[in-house]
Amino acid sequence: MLKKPVDIFAPATLLAKRIREGEITSLELVTACLEQIEKHNGVVNAVVILLAEQALARAHSADKALAGGEVWGPLHGVPLTVKESWDVKGLPSTFGLVSLRDNIAGEDALAVSRLKAAGAILVGKTNVPPHLGDWQTIHPDYGTTRNPWDVARTPGGSSGGSAAALASGFSALEIGSDIGGSIRMPAHYCGVYGHKPSYGLVPGRGHGQPGKSAPADITVYGPLSRSAADLDLALGLLAQPDTQAWPAWRVELDSPAPRMGKHFRVGVWANDSRFPVDNEISAAILEAAESLRRAGVEVEPLARPDFTSGECYEVYVHLLRGATSARQNDKEFAANRAAVAQLAADDKSYRALSLRGNVLTHRDWLGYQQRRYGLIEAWRAYFARFDFLLCPAASTTAFTLFDNVPKEARYLEVNGRRQPSANDYFWLGLSSAAYLPATTLPIALSSSGLPIGAQIIGRFGADRACIALADIVERVHHRFATPPMFTQTAE
């Protein structure tokens, strides 16, 4: 009797269950993923460091252990890839930079070691852009990663290789990082799930360039997957204190149950006059909200926190660029200071805000920090009445790849009008500026067949609750779909 083919597009939690129950072996699953990489990675270019021999040997050990009654953990035998910027012992972590080609890790990052300890099998590392600083994933050595839904388009960035690998069936779970949408944009563009945790929840030890071990403002670390349940499992493994740094800390996340009565209460921000969203995306947000309403969730279509979109955008971009300003060398810093001196006082374009953020004095940064806490207070008032905000992750579906066009000069067509691509920092900054968790999930396919995602933003510490609402959407509205370029379909 012929065996049923291994479903490489199934969720990690289901694959782990099938391994434990003997339906498949880890070796069969890892082999199937490696065959998928061999067949399709030449086009997608998501996996840039492949550990085929090591993964097969570890899968064999996993099966041998299971046969002896030993289960390594909840991810026993499940294939994992990790964003290239995470340290893996003996492998380079380049952060997309030629200058870090020889930056070889001496040990695994804490997040990587935790997933390995849970039984996951590392099959490779996935592509990133320079400085992890783009919504395209184009590495100077590894080349361009492409969206498996349309290889002329971006998979997002900076965790673009991560999301493309999951959507392509190359692995079952990923871990990324996010300061400017680096988990959420790829999840939205590739039709997978991603969770940006509450700030500080997941330790980043082993995710930093040499000599830069201090935690960065806004930056967080979290999982990407093909289901909400996978996010929940991975978060439980990752969201533990780093005992080397904060031995007295203890994680106590919100319950994933409603706080105000029997049902979750959800506000919706589907579009914005200053930062417009493609009509298909805003309609998909409202359709997902309607599915939630029919499922018993309380939905208020116009509920949102009490601040202006312009204020949130301005505060976030200044703080974001302040957080990344150490990337400049002295010459670049001096040039940016000179450019700021030439700006009109009322120039609020992304270029102007970014330039000012790059050269903020500490006194000015403190001023924006106070404005940040104004946003935080507005969110606190909002979360006294609602559990979540449902909103877009970006203004469009995955855009066609740009060739040598800097981010501040890129424009996207939104409802027939050219809009700066940097407008998407507004939707990403809603949660990031205030340190809040945000789960990105697929909610529809566009008329052109591209994934549409949404963000679920919750109060600080409500990470599991955000994922719980994503699970409801997955059950009653839409779930991960396999890109048409692959013949195998997911269950």
Short mmCIF file of C-alpha atoms in Angstrom, two decimals:
data_model
loop_
_atom_site.label_atom_id
_atom_site.label_comp_id
_atom_site.label_asym_id
_atom_site.label_seq_id
_atom_site.Cartn_x
_atom_site.Cartn_y
_atom_site.Cartn_z
CA MET A 1 0.00 0.00 0.00
CA LEU A 2 1.37 3.38 -1.01
CA LYS A 3 1.90 5.89 1.76
CA LYS A 4 0.02 9.18 1.67
CA PRO A 5 2.38 12.02 0.64
CA VAL A 6 3.69 14.13 3.50
CA ASP A 7 1.74 17.39 3.73
CA ILE A 8 4.56 19.91 4.04
CA PHE A 9 2.06 22.79 4.18
CA ALA A 10 0.31 21.58 7.34
CA PRO A 11 0.69 23.61 10.55
CA ALA A 12 3.68 22.79 12.75
CA THR A 13 1.41 21.71 15.60
CA LEU A 14 -0.34 19.20 13.36
CA LEU A 15 2.91 17.91 11.91
CA ALA A 16 4.29 17.39 15.43
CA LYS A 17 1.14 15.48 16.38
CA ARG A 18 1.42 13.25 13.30
CA ILE A 19 5.04 12.46 14.15
CA ARG A 20 4.21 11.61 17.77
CA GLU A 21 1.31 9.39 16.68
CA GLY A 22 3.39 7.57 14.07
CA GLU A 23 1.49 8.76 11.00
CA ILE A 24 4.73 10.14 9.55
CA THR A 25 8.35 10.10 10.60
CA SER A 26 10.53 13.10 11.15
CA LEU A 27 12.85 11.78 8.48
CA GLU A 28 10.00 11.66 5.96
CA LEU A 29 8.96 15.21 6.81
CA VAL A 30 12.45 16.70 6.77
CA THR A 31 13.23 14.87 3.52
CA ALA A 32 10.04 16.24 1.93
CA CYS A 33 10.93 19.79 2.95
CA LEU A 34 14.46 19.41 1.62
CA GLU A 35 13.07 18.11 -1.67
CA GLN A 36 10.75 21.13 -1.82
CA ILE A 37 13.72 23.43 -1.24
CA GLU A 38 15.70 21.70 -3.97
CA LYS A 39 12.80 22.00 -6.38
CA HIS A 40 11.69 25.59 -5.74
CA ASN A 41 14.31 27.56 -3.83
CA GLY A 42 16.15 28.39 -7.05
CA VAL A 43 13.22 30.64 -7.94
CA VAL A 44 12.04 31.82 -4.51
CA ASN A 45 15.53 32.11 -2.95
CA ALA A 46 14.28 32.09 0.64
CA VAL A 47 16.76 29.61 2.19
CA VAL A 48 20.30 30.96 1.81
CA ILE A 49 22.17 28.58 4.13
CA LEU A 50 21.08 24.95 3.91
CA LEU A 51 21.87 22.36 6.58
CA ALA A 52 20.62 19.29 4.73
CA GLU A 53 23.01 16.65 6.11
CA GLN A 54 22.73 17.88 9.69
CA ALA A 55 18.93 18.06 9.45
CA LEU A 56 18.62 14.53 8.07
CA ALA A 57 20.91 13.17 10.79
CA ARG A 58 18.90 14.96 13.47
CA ALA A 59 15.63 13.67 12.00
CA HIS A 60 16.99 10.13 12.13
CA SER A 61 17.88 10.69 15.79
CA ALA A 62 14.41 12.10 16.46
CA ASP A 63 12.76 8.99 15.04
CA LYS A 64 15.08 6.71 16.99
CA ALA A 65 14.33 8.61 20.20
CA LEU A 66 10.58 8.43 19.61
CA ALA A 67 10.77 4.70 18.97
CA GLY A 68 12.35 4.39 22.41
CA GLY A 69 9.56 6.37 24.03
CA GLU A 70 11.47 9.65 24.27
CA VAL A 71 9.77 12.87 23.16
CA TRP A 72 12.12 15.85 23.00
CA GLY A 73 9.33 18.41 23.25
CA PRO A 74 6.21 19.80 21.53
CA LEU A 75 8.09 20.32 18.25
CA HIS A 76 9.73 16.89 18.19
CA GLY A 77 11.04 16.26 14.67
CA VAL A 78 9.50 19.36 13.05
CA PRO A 79 11.67 21.30 10.53
CA LEU A 80 12.56 24.89 11.40
CA THR A 81 14.27 27.72 9.54
CA VAL A 82 15.46 30.95 11.14
CA LYS A 83 16.07 34.46 9.91
CA GLU A 84 19.70 34.86 8.87
CA SER A 85 20.35 37.48 11.55
CA TRP A 86 19.81 34.95 14.37
CA ASP A 87 23.04 33.38 15.59
CA VAL A 88 23.48 29.68 14.87
CA LYS A 89 26.73 28.16 16.07
CA GLY A 90 29.28 27.87 13.26
CA LEU A 91 27.24 29.90 10.75
CA PRO A 92 27.50 33.53 9.61
CA SER A 93 25.09 36.20 10.80
CA THR A 94 25.58 38.98 8.25
CA PHE A 95 22.52 41.19 8.83
CA GLY A 96 22.64 41.69 5.07
CA LEU A 97 26.07 43.33 5.18
CA VAL A 98 29.16 42.41 3.17
CA SER A 99 31.29 43.61 6.09
CA LEU A 100 29.86 40.82 8.29
CA ARG A 101 30.52 37.92 5.93
CA ASP A 102 32.96 36.47 8.47
CA ASN A 103 30.79 37.09 11.54
CA ILE A 104 30.59 33.44 12.60
CA ALA A 105 28.48 32.69 15.67
CA GLY A 106 30.15 30.94 18.58
CA GLU A 107 26.85 29.67 19.99
CA ASP A 108 23.15 29.51 19.19
CA ALA A 109 20.95 32.49 19.95
CA LEU A 110 18.73 31.95 22.98
CA ALA A 111 15.55 31.79 20.85
CA VAL A 112 17.14 29.23 18.51
CA SER A 113 18.30 27.08 21.41
CA ARG A 114 14.81 27.15 22.96
CA LEU A 115 13.15 25.92 19.77
CA LYS A 116 15.81 23.24 19.32
CA ALA A 117 15.27 22.15 22.93
CA ALA A 118 11.57 21.77 22.10
CA GLY A 119 12.51 19.23 19.43
CA ALA A 120 12.59 21.40 16.30
CA ILE A 121 15.15 20.49 13.61
CA LEU A 122 17.00 23.36 11.97
CA VAL A 123 17.20 22.96 8.19
CA GLY A 124 18.62 26.37 7.28
CA LYS A 125 18.74 30.14 7.54
CA THR A 126 16.60 32.53 5.49
CA ASN A 127 17.41 35.70 3.59
CA VAL A 128 17.47 39.30 4.85
CA PRO A 129 18.12 42.77 3.37
CA PRO A 130 20.99 45.06 4.44
CA HIS A 131 20.73 46.18 8.07
CA LEU A 132 17.35 44.37 8.17
CA GLY A 133 16.08 47.69 6.86
CA ASP A 134 13.81 47.14 3.88
CA TRP A 135 10.42 45.77 2.83
CA GLN A 136 12.25 44.02 0.01
CA THR A 137 14.70 41.21 0.78
CA ILE A 138 17.75 41.72 -1.41
CA HIS A 139 21.07 40.57 0.07
CA PRO A 140 24.35 41.72 -1.55
CA ASP A 141 25.69 38.14 -1.50
CA TYR A 142 22.60 35.93 -1.42
CA GLY A 143 20.52 37.85 -3.94
CA THR A 144 16.79 38.57 -4.14
CA THR A 145 14.05 36.65 -2.36
CA ARG A 146 10.80 36.52 -4.27
CA ASN A 147 7.18 36.15 -3.26
CA PRO A 148 5.93 32.62 -3.98
CA TRP A 149 2.52 34.04 -4.88
CA ASP A 150 4.09 36.11 -7.68
CA VAL A 151 7.85 35.97 -8.15
CA ALA A 152 7.91 39.47 -9.65
CA ARG A 153 6.83 40.81 -6.25
CA THR A 154 8.41 41.32 -2.86
CA PRO A 155 7.88 38.82 -0.04
CA GLY A 156 8.35 41.76 2.33
CA GLY A 157 11.21 42.41 4.68
CA SER A 158 13.19 42.19 6.65
CA SER A 159 11.91 38.71 7.52
CA GLY A 160 11.10 38.21 3.85
CA GLY A 161 13.02 34.96 3.58
CA SER A 162 11.21 33.70 6.67
CA ALA A 163 7.70 34.30 5.31
CA ALA A 164 8.58 33.07 1.81
CA ALA A 165 10.03 29.86 3.26
CA LEU A 166 6.84 29.13 5.22
CA ALA A 167 4.56 29.89 2.28
CA SER A 168 6.73 27.64 0.09
CA GLY A 169 6.66 24.61 2.40
CA PHE A 170 10.41 24.80 3.04
CA SER A 171 9.93 24.63 6.82
CA ALA A 172 7.10 24.59 9.34
CA LEU A 173 8.10 27.41 11.69
CA GLU A 174 10.23 30.56 11.68
CA ILE A 175 11.47 33.27 14.02
CA GLY A 176 11.99 36.86 12.94
CA SER A 177 12.46 40.34 14.34
CA ASP A 178 10.41 43.51 13.97
CA ILE A 179 11.10 47.21 14.47
CA GLY A 180 9.50 48.61 11.31
CA GLY A 181 7.15 45.82 10.28
CA SER A 182 9.77 43.16 9.62
CA ILE A 183 7.50 40.34 10.82
CA ARG A 184 4.15 41.85 9.87
CA MET A 185 4.80 43.02 6.30
CA PRO A 186 6.18 39.65 5.14
CA ALA A 187 3.30 37.81 6.85
CA HIS A 188 0.79 40.07 5.07
CA TYR A 189 2.51 39.86 1.69
CA CYS A 190 3.03 36.06 1.78
CA GLY A 191 -0.25 35.02 3.41
CA VAL A 192 1.19 33.57 6.62
CA TYR A 193 0.89 34.35 10.33
CA GLY A 194 3.28 36.48 12.34
CA HIS A 195 3.31 37.79 15.88
CA LYS A 196 5.05 40.98 16.99
CA PRO A 197 5.21 40.56 20.77
CA SER A 198 4.87 43.11 23.52
CA TYR A 199 8.17 44.95 23.84
CA GLY A 200 10.74 43.00 25.86
CA LEU A 201 8.71 39.80 26.02
CA VAL A 202 11.00 37.61 23.89
CA PRO A 203 14.74 37.93 24.64
CA GLY A 204 16.98 38.96 21.76
CA ARG A 205 20.25 37.48 22.99
CA GLY A 206 22.06 36.19 19.93
CA HIS A 207 20.41 38.68 17.58
CA GLY A 208 22.82 41.58 17.30
CA GLN A 209 25.76 42.78 15.30
CA PRO A 210 29.19 42.46 16.92
CA GLY A 211 29.65 44.96 19.72
CA LYS A 212 25.94 45.91 19.69
CA SER A 213 24.36 43.83 22.44
CA ALA A 214 22.27 46.60 24.07
CA PRO A 215 18.51 46.19 23.54
CA ALA A 216 17.20 48.55 20.85
CA ASP A 217 14.13 50.70 21.33
CA ILE A 218 10.99 49.29 19.63
CA THR A 219 12.70 46.11 18.34
CA VAL A 220 10.99 42.83 19.23
CA TYR A 221 11.43 39.16 18.29
CA GLY A 222 8.69 36.72 17.42
CA PRO A 223 7.44 33.71 15.47
CA LEU A 224 6.03 33.30 11.97
CA SER A 225 3.93 30.28 11.04
CA ARG A 226 1.07 28.85 8.99
CA SER A 227 -1.52 28.86 11.78
CA ALA A 228 -2.51 30.77 14.91
CA ALA A 229 -1.97 27.65 17.04
CA ASP A 230 1.65 27.52 15.86
CA LEU A 231 2.16 31.13 16.97
CA ASP A 232 0.75 30.30 20.39
CA LEU A 233 3.00 27.27 20.81
CA ALA A 234 6.11 29.12 19.66
CA LEU A 235 5.37 32.14 21.83
CA GLY A 236 5.05 29.90 24.87
CA LEU A 237 8.52 28.54 24.17
CA LEU A 238 10.13 31.90 23.40
CA ALA A 239 8.47 34.25 25.89
CA GLN A 240 10.57 33.45 28.92
CA PRO A 241 13.05 35.81 30.59
CA ASP A 242 16.72 35.70 29.71
CA THR A 243 18.05 34.61 33.10
CA GLN A 244 21.49 35.94 32.23
CA ALA A 245 20.08 39.46 31.85
CA TRP A 246 16.96 39.66 34.03
CA PRO A 247 16.99 36.77 36.53
CA ALA A 248 14.23 38.32 38.66
CA TRP A 249 11.73 38.69 35.82
CA ARG A 250 8.69 36.46 35.44
CA VAL A 251 6.31 36.39 32.48
CA GLU A 252 2.59 36.59 33.21
CA LEU A 253 0.66 37.21 30.01
CA ASP A 254 -3.03 38.11 29.86
CA SER A 255 -5.46 35.22 29.69
CA PRO A 256 -6.53 34.47 26.10
CA ALA A 257 -10.17 34.84 27.27
CA PRO A 258 -12.41 37.94 27.00
CA ARG A 259 -11.93 40.49 29.77
CA MET A 260 -15.28 42.29 29.52
CA GLY A 261 -18.13 39.81 29.51
CA LYS A 262 -18.60 36.63 27.51
CA HIS A 263 -17.15 37.82 24.22
CA PHE A 264 -14.16 39.70 22.87
CA ARG A 265 -14.79 43.36 22.00
CA VAL A 266 -13.09 44.55 18.81
CA GLY A 267 -12.76 47.98 17.27
CA VAL A 268 -11.96 48.43 13.59
CA TRP A 269 -9.75 50.97 11.79
CA ALA A 270 -10.10 49.85 8.17
CA ASN A 271 -8.89 52.98 6.38
CA ASP A 272 -7.53 56.44 7.01
CA SER A 273 -7.90 59.65 5.02
CA ARG A 274 -4.24 60.63 5.46
CA PHE A 275 -2.80 57.13 5.02
CA PRO A 276 -5.26 55.51 2.59
CA VAL A 277 -5.57 51.79 2.03
CA ASP A 278 -6.52 50.01 -1.18
CA ASN A 279 -10.28 49.48 -1.28
CA GLU A 280 -9.87 45.71 -1.55
CA ILE A 281 -7.89 45.65 1.69
CA SER A 282 -10.27 47.84 3.66
CA ALA A 283 -13.20 45.77 2.36
CA ALA A 284 -11.42 42.57 3.41
CA ILE A 285 -10.90 44.01 6.92
CA LEU A 286 -14.62 44.79 7.19
CA GLU A 287 -15.56 41.33 5.88
CA ALA A 288 -13.33 39.69 8.49
CA ALA A 289 -14.94 41.87 11.15
CA GLU A 290 -18.37 40.77 9.96
CA SER A 291 -17.35 37.10 10.22
CA LEU A 292 -16.22 37.78 13.78
CA ARG A 293 -19.55 39.44 14.56
CA ARG A 294 -21.44 36.43 13.26
CA ALA A 295 -19.22 34.21 15.44
CA GLY A 296 -20.29 36.12 18.56
CA VAL A 297 -17.50 38.67 18.84
CA GLU A 298 -18.66 42.21 19.66
CA VAL A 299 -17.52 44.48 16.83
CA GLU A 300 -17.59 48.27 16.77
CA PRO A 301 -16.63 49.39 13.25
CA LEU A 302 -15.62 52.94 14.18
CA ALA A 303 -13.93 52.43 17.56
CA ARG A 304 -10.31 53.56 17.68
CA PRO A 305 -7.89 55.17 20.13
CA ASP A 306 -8.13 58.93 20.66
CA PHE A 307 -5.16 60.31 18.76
CA THR A 308 -4.69 61.54 15.22
CA SER A 309 -3.05 59.42 12.59
CA GLY A 310 -0.59 62.24 11.88
CA GLU A 311 0.53 62.40 15.50
CA CYS A 312 1.14 58.64 15.70
CA TYR A 313 3.04 58.63 12.41
CA GLU A 314 5.25 61.58 13.33
CA VAL A 315 6.13 60.20 16.77
CA TYR A 316 6.80 56.69 15.47
CA VAL A 317 9.03 57.67 12.54
CA HIS A 318 11.15 59.94 14.74
CA LEU A 319 11.58 57.23 17.39
CA LEU A 320 12.14 54.53 14.77
CA ARG A 321 14.89 56.46 13.05
CA GLY A 322 16.34 57.45 16.39
CA ALA A 323 16.52 53.76 17.29
CA THR A 324 18.30 52.90 14.02
CA SER A 325 20.53 56.00 13.93
CA ALA A 326 23.63 54.09 15.08
CA ARG A 327 23.80 52.59 11.57
CA GLN A 328 25.22 55.91 10.31
CA ASN A 329 28.94 56.51 10.15
CA ASP A 330 30.31 59.94 11.03
CA LYS A 331 30.23 61.15 7.44
CA GLU A 332 26.61 60.06 6.96
CA PHE A 333 25.61 61.66 10.26
CA ALA A 334 27.18 64.98 9.27
CA ALA A 335 25.48 64.86 5.86
CA ASN A 336 22.11 64.17 7.49
CA ARG A 337 22.55 67.08 9.91
CA ALA A 338 23.28 69.35 6.95
CA ALA A 339 20.21 68.05 5.13
CA VAL A 340 18.00 68.69 8.16
CA ALA A 341 19.18 72.29 8.26
CA GLN A 342 17.77 72.75 4.75
CA LEU A 343 14.30 71.37 5.56
CA ALA A 344 11.28 73.62 5.83
CA ALA A 345 9.93 73.71 9.39
CA ASP A 346 6.52 72.41 8.24
CA ASP A 347 7.92 69.55 6.11
CA LYS A 348 6.28 66.38 7.50
CA SER A 349 7.22 64.06 4.63
CA TYR A 350 8.74 60.69 5.46
CA ARG A 351 12.12 61.90 4.19
CA ALA A 352 12.01 64.92 6.51
CA LEU A 353 10.85 62.94 9.56
CA SER A 354 13.44 60.26 8.87
CA LEU A 355 16.28 62.75 8.52
CA ARG A 356 15.31 64.49 11.76
CA GLY A 357 15.05 61.16 13.54
CA ASN A 358 18.53 60.19 12.38
CA VAL A 359 20.09 63.20 14.12
CA LEU A 360 17.85 63.67 17.17
CA THR A 361 19.51 65.23 20.18
CA HIS A 362 18.83 63.48 23.45
CA ARG A 363 16.71 66.43 24.54
CA ASP A 364 14.57 66.12 21.40
CA TRP A 365 14.32 62.36 21.86
CA LEU A 366 12.97 62.94 25.38
CA GLY A 367 10.31 65.17 23.88
CA TYR A 368 9.20 62.43 21.50
CA GLN A 369 9.30 59.96 24.38
CA GLN A 370 6.77 62.14 26.21
CA ARG A 371 4.59 62.21 23.10
CA ARG A 372 4.90 58.42 22.90
CA TYR A 373 3.46 58.17 26.39
CA GLY A 374 0.57 60.32 25.25
CA LEU A 375 -0.16 57.59 22.68
CA ILE A 376 0.22 54.93 25.38
CA GLU A 377 -2.32 56.70 27.59
CA ALA A 378 -4.77 56.94 24.69
CA TRP A 379 -4.36 53.20 24.11
CA ARG A 380 -4.97 52.50 27.82
CA ALA A 381 -8.25 54.40 27.64
CA TYR A 382 -9.18 52.46 24.51
CA PHE A 383 -8.39 49.09 26.09
CA ALA A 384 -10.60 49.94 29.05
CA ARG A 385 -13.48 49.50 26.58
CA PHE A 386 -12.16 47.10 23.95
CA ASP A 387 -9.92 44.05 23.76
CA PHE A 388 -8.45 44.65 20.30
CA LEU A 389 -8.13 46.87 17.28
CA LEU A 390 -8.41 45.21 13.86
CA CYS A 391 -6.60 47.17 11.14
CA PRO A 392 -4.55 46.78 7.95
CA ALA A 393 -0.92 45.72 7.96
CA ALA A 394 -0.19 47.73 4.80
CA SER A 395 -1.91 49.86 2.19
CA THR A 396 -1.51 47.39 -0.69
CA THR A 397 -0.82 43.77 -1.42
CA ALA A 398 2.78 42.78 -2.23
CA PHE A 399 4.29 45.33 -4.58
CA THR A 400 6.39 44.64 -7.66
CA LEU A 401 10.09 44.67 -6.77
CA PHE A 402 11.86 48.02 -7.08
CA ASP A 403 15.29 48.16 -8.68
CA ASN A 404 17.70 50.52 -6.87
CA VAL A 405 14.98 52.89 -5.64
CA PRO A 406 15.43 54.05 -2.02
CA LYS A 407 12.44 53.67 0.28
CA GLU A 408 11.77 57.43 0.54
CA ALA A 409 11.49 57.61 -3.26
CA ARG A 410 9.12 54.67 -3.70
CA TYR A 411 5.47 55.16 -4.55
CA LEU A 412 2.62 52.65 -4.66
CA GLU A 413 -0.70 52.92 -6.45
CA VAL A 414 -3.56 53.05 -3.96
CA ASN A 415 -7.03 53.29 -5.51
CA GLY A 416 -5.58 54.78 -8.67
CA ARG A 417 -3.43 57.42 -6.95
CA ARG A 418 0.32 57.45 -6.24
CA GLN A 419 1.06 57.31 -2.53
CA PRO A 420 4.44 57.16 -0.74
CA SER A 421 5.23 53.57 0.21
CA ALA A 422 6.46 54.92 3.56
CA ASN A 423 2.82 55.69 4.44
CA ASP A 424 2.71 52.11 5.63
CA TYR A 425 4.77 53.14 8.64
CA PHE A 426 1.54 54.60 10.01
CA TRP A 427 -0.21 51.22 10.15
CA LEU A 428 2.93 49.55 11.50
CA GLY A 429 3.57 52.31 14.01
CA LEU A 430 0.14 52.05 15.62
CA SER A 431 1.38 49.21 17.82
CA SER A 432 5.15 49.69 17.63
CA ALA A 433 5.24 53.26 18.92
CA ALA A 434 3.37 52.17 22.06
CA TYR A 435 5.20 48.82 22.58
CA LEU A 436 1.99 46.82 21.97
CA PRO A 437 1.59 43.28 20.61
CA ALA A 438 0.22 42.76 17.10
CA THR A 439 -0.69 39.52 15.38
CA THR A 440 -0.75 39.52 11.57
CA LEU A 441 -2.97 36.94 9.90
CA PRO A 442 -4.23 36.18 6.39
CA ILE A 443 -7.86 37.23 5.86
CA ALA A 444 -8.45 37.04 2.09
CA LEU A 445 -7.03 36.83 -1.41
CA SER A 446 -7.26 39.86 -3.66
CA SER A 447 -8.95 39.87 -7.07
CA SER A 448 -5.49 39.33 -8.55
CA GLY A 449 -4.88 36.33 -6.30
CA LEU A 450 -2.48 37.92 -3.79
CA PRO A 451 -2.73 37.50 0.00
CA ILE A 452 -4.35 40.18 2.14
CA GLY A 453 -3.45 40.28 5.81
CA ALA A 454 -4.65 42.21 8.85
CA GLN A 455 -3.26 43.19 12.23
CA ILE A 456 -4.85 42.43 15.58
CA ILE A 457 -3.48 44.91 18.12
CA GLY A 458 -3.99 44.25 21.84
CA ARG A 459 -3.01 45.86 25.10
CA PHE A 460 0.47 45.32 26.51
CA GLY A 461 0.80 41.69 27.61
CA ALA A 462 -2.28 40.53 25.69
CA ASP A 463 -0.18 38.51 23.23
CA ARG A 464 -2.01 35.21 23.78
CA ALA A 465 -5.35 36.96 23.48
CA CYS A 466 -4.35 38.52 20.13
CA ILE A 467 -3.43 35.06 18.88
CA ALA A 468 -6.70 33.66 20.26
CA LEU A 469 -8.68 36.13 18.15
CA ALA A 470 -6.55 35.21 15.13
CA ASP A 471 -7.51 31.60 15.79
CA ILE A 472 -11.19 32.54 15.67
CA VAL A 473 -10.67 34.29 12.32
CA GLU A 474 -8.83 31.22 11.07
CA ARG A 475 -11.75 28.98 12.02
CA VAL A 476 -14.67 31.11 10.83
CA HIS A 477 -13.30 33.25 8.00
CA HIS A 478 -9.96 32.49 6.29
CA ARG A 479 -6.81 30.45 6.80
CA PHE A 480 -3.43 29.88 5.20
CA ALA A 481 -3.65 28.94 1.52
CA THR A 482 -0.94 27.33 -0.57
CA PRO A 483 0.43 29.53 -3.38
CA PRO A 484 -0.66 28.29 -6.81
CA MET A 485 2.92 27.69 -7.98
CA PHE A 486 3.01 24.59 -5.78
CA THR A 487 1.07 21.52 -6.78
CA GLN A 488 0.65 20.13 -3.28
CA THR A 489 -2.26 21.63 -1.30
CA ALA A 490 -2.55 22.17 2.43
CA GLU A 491 -5.26 20.66 4.52
#
